[in-house]
mmCIF file of C-alpha atoms in Angstrom:
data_model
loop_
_atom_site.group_PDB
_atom_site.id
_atom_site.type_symbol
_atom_site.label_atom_id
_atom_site.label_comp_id
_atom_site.label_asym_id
_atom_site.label_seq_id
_atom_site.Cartn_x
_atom_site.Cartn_y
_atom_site.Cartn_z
ATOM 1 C CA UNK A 10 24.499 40.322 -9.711
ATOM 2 C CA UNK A 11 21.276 39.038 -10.988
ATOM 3 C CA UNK A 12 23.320 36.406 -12.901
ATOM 4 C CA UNK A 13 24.751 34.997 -9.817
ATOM 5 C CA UNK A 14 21.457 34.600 -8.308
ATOM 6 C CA UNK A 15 20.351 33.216 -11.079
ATOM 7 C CA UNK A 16 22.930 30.576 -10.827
ATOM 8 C CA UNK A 17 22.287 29.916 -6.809
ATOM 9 C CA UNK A 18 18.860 29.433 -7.636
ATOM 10 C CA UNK A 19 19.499 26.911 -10.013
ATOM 11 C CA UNK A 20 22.107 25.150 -8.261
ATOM 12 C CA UNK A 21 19.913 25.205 -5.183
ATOM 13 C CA UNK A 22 16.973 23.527 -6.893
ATOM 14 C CA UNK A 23 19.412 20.984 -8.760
ATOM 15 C CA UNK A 24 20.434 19.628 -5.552
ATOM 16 C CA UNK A 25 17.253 19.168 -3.907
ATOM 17 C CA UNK A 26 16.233 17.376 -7.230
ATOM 18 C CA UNK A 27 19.052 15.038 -6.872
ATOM 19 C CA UNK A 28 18.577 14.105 -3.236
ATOM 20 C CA UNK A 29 17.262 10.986 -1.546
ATOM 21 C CA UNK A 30 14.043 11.730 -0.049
ATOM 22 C CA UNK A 31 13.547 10.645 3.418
ATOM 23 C CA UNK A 32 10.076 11.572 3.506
ATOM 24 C CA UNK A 33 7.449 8.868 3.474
ATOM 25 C CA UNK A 34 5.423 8.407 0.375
ATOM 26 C CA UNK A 35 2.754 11.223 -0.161
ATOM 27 C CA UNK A 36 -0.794 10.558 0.525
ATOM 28 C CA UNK A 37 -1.605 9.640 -2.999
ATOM 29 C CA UNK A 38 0.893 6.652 -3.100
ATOM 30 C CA UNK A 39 -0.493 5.674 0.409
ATOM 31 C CA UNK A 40 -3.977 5.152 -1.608
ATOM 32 C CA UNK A 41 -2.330 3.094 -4.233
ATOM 33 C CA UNK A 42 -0.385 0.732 -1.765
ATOM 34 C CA UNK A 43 -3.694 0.938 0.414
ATOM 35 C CA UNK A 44 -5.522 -0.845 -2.813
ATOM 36 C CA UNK A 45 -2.427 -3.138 -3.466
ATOM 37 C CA UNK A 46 -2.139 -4.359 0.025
ATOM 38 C CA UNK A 47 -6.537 -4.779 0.141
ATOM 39 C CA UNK A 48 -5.810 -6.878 -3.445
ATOM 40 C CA UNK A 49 -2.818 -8.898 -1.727
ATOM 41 C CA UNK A 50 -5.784 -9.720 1.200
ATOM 42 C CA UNK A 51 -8.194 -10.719 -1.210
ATOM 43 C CA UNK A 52 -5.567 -12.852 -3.407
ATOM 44 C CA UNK A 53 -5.086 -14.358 0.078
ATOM 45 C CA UNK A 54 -8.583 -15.076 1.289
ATOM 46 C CA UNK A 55 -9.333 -16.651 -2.348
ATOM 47 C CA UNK A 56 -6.434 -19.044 -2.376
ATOM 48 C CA UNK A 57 -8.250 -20.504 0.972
ATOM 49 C CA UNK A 58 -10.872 -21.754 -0.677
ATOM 50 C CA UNK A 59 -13.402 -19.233 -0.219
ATOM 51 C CA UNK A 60 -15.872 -18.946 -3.235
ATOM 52 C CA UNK A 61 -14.722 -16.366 -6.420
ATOM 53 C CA UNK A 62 -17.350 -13.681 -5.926
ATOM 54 C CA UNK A 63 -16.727 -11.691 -2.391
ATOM 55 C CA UNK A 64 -19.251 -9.089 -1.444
ATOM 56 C CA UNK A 65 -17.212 -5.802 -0.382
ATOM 57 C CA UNK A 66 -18.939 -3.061 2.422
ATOM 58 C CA UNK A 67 -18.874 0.038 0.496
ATOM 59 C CA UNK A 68 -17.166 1.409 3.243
ATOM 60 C CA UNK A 69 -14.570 0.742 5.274
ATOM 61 C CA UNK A 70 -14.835 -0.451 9.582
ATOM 62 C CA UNK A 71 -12.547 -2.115 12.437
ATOM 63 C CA UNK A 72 -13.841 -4.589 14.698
ATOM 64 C CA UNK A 73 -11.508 -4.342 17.317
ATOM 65 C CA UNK A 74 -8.107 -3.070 18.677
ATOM 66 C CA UNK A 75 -4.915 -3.931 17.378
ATOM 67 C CA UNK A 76 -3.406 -2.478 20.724
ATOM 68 C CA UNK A 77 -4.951 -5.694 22.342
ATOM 69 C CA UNK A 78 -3.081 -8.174 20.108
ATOM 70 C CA UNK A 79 -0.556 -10.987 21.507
ATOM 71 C CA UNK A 80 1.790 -10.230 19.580
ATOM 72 C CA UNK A 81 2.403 -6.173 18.915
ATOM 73 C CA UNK A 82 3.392 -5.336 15.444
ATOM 74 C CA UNK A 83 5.676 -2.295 15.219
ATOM 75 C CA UNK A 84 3.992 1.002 17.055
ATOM 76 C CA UNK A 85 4.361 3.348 14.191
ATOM 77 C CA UNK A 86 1.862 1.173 12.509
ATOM 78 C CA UNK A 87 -0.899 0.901 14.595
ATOM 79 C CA UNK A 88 -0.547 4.661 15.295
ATOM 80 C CA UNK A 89 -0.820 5.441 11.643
ATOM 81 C CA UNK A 90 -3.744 2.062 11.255
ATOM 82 C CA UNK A 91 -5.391 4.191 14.413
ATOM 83 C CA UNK A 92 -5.237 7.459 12.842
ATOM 84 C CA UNK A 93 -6.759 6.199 9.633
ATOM 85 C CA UNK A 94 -9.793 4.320 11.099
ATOM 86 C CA UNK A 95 -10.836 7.187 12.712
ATOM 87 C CA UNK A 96 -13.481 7.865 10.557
ATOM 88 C CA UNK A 97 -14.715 5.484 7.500
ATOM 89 C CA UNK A 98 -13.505 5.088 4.213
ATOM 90 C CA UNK A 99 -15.494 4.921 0.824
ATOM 91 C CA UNK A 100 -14.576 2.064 -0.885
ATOM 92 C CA UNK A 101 -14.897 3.657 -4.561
ATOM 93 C CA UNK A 102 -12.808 1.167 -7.261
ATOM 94 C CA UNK A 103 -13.458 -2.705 -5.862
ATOM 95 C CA UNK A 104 -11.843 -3.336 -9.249
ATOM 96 C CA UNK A 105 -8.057 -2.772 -8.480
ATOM 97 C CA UNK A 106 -9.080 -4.814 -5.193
ATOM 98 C CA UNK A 107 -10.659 -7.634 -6.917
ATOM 99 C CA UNK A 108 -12.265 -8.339 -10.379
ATOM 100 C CA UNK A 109 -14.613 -10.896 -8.855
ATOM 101 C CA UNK A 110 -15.307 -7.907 -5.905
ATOM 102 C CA UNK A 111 -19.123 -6.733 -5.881
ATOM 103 C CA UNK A 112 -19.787 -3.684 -3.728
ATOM 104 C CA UNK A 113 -22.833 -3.989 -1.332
ATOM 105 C CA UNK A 114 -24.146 -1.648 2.006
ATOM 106 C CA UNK A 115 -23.691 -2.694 5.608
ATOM 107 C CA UNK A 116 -27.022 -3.483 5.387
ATOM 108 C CA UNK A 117 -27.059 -5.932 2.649
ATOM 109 C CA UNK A 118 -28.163 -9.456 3.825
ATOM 110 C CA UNK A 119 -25.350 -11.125 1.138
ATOM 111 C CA UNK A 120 -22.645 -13.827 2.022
ATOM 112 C CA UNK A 121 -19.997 -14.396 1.873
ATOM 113 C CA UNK A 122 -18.884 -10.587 2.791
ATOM 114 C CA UNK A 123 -15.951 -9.093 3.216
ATOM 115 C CA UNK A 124 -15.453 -6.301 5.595
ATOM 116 C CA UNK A 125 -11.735 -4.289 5.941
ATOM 117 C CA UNK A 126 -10.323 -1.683 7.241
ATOM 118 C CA UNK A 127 -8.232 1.647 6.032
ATOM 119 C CA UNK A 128 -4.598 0.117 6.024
ATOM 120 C CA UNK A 129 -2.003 1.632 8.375
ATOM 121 C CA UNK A 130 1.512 2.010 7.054
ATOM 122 C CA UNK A 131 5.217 2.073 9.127
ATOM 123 C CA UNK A 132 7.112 5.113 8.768
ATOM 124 C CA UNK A 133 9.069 3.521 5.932
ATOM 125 C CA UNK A 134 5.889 2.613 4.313
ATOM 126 C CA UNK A 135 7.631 -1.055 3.961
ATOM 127 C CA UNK A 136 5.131 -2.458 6.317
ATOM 128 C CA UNK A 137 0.895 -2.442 6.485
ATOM 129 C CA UNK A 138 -1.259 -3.571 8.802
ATOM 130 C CA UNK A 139 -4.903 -3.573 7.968
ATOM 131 C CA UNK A 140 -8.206 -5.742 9.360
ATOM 132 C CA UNK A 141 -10.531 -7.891 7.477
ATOM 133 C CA UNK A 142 -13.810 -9.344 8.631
ATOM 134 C CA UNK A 143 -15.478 -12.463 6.701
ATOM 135 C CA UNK A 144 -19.237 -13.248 7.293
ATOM 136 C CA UNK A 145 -20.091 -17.101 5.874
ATOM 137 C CA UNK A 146 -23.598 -16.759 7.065
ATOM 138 C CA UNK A 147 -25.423 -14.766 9.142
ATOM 139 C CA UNK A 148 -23.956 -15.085 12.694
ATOM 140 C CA UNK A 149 -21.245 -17.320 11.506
ATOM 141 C CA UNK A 150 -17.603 -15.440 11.027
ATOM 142 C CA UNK A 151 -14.523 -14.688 11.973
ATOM 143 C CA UNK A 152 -12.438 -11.619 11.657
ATOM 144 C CA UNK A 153 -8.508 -10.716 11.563
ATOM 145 C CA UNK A 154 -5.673 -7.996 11.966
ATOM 146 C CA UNK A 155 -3.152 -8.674 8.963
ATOM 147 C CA UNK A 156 0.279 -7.378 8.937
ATOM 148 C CA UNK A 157 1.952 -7.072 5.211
ATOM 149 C CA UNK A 158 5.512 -5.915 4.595
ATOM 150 C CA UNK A 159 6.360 -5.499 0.756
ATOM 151 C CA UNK A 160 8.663 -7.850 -0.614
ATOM 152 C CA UNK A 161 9.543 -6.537 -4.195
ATOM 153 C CA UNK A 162 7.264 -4.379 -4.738
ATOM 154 C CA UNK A 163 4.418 -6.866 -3.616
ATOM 155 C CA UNK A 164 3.304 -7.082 -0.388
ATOM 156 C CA UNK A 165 3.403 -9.807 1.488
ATOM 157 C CA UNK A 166 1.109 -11.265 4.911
ATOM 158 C CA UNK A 167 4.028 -11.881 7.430
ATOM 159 C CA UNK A 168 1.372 -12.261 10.402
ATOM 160 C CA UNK A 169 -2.582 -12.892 11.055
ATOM 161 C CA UNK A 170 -4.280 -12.403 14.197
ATOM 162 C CA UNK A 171 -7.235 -13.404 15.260
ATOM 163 C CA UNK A 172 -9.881 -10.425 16.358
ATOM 164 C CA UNK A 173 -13.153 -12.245 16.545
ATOM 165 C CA UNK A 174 -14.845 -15.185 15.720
ATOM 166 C CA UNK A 175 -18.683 -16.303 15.990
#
């Protein structure tokens, strides 16, 4: 008897070994794609001509709704982007964001700085939406809700729209 439970018990935890997961990643490979999709925003900003050394808020903030925007990326999304702005984020390796990326307070007086948000993920965790606000100068800026989707393991902007600009 005990070696036919034995035997279920293996057989039983072979299966669920071998089958597809449906579950969406766990939350430690949401913080890895969370820095990959902040790098692919960075890589982004820097190819538009913006000088190499960004100053990064040590923490993380949202300067507006996505709710409000023109076009509505997928709901899932800005439930999960919602959910994860709900309270802010230490910032705590600007490294795998940016090598050029120097960490500074919200009350630092440096520019250019770069603000952004905790990124929200789809269901699928193929698509990201996240915010970013750039300060050129005191009172001059603009900021943006970016949606990714990963392409190959990379992810990729698909959409930018316009929160704020002063």
């Amino acid at each position: 008897m005990n070696v036919r439970l034995v035997f279920a018990a293996c057989t039983m935890l072979l299966a669920l070994g071998c089958s597809e997961s449906t579950q969406p990643p766990r939350q430690q490979d949401r913080t890895k794609d969370e820095y990959a999709v902040w790098a692919s925003l960075v890589d982004t900003l820097l190819t538009c001509g913006h000088d190499s050394v960004i100053y990064l808020f040590d923490s993380t903030t949202v300067r507006g709704d996505p709710k409000n925007l023109v076009t509505t990326p997928r709901q899932d999304m800005i439930e999960d982007f919602q959910s994860r702005n709900q309270v802010s984020f230490t910032v705590g390796n600007p490294s795998l964001i940016c090598p050029s990326c120097t960490l500074v307070s919200a009350q630092s007086s440096r520019t250019p700085f770069l603000q952004i948000s905790r990124v929200g993920f789809s269901a699928d965790g193929n698509q990201a939406l996240c915010y970013f606000g750039l300060s050129l100068a005191p009172g001059e800026g603009w900021g943006a809700f970016v949606h990714f989707q990963r392409v190959h393991a990379r992810w990729v902007e698909q959409a930018r729209y316009i929160a704020w600009m002063s």
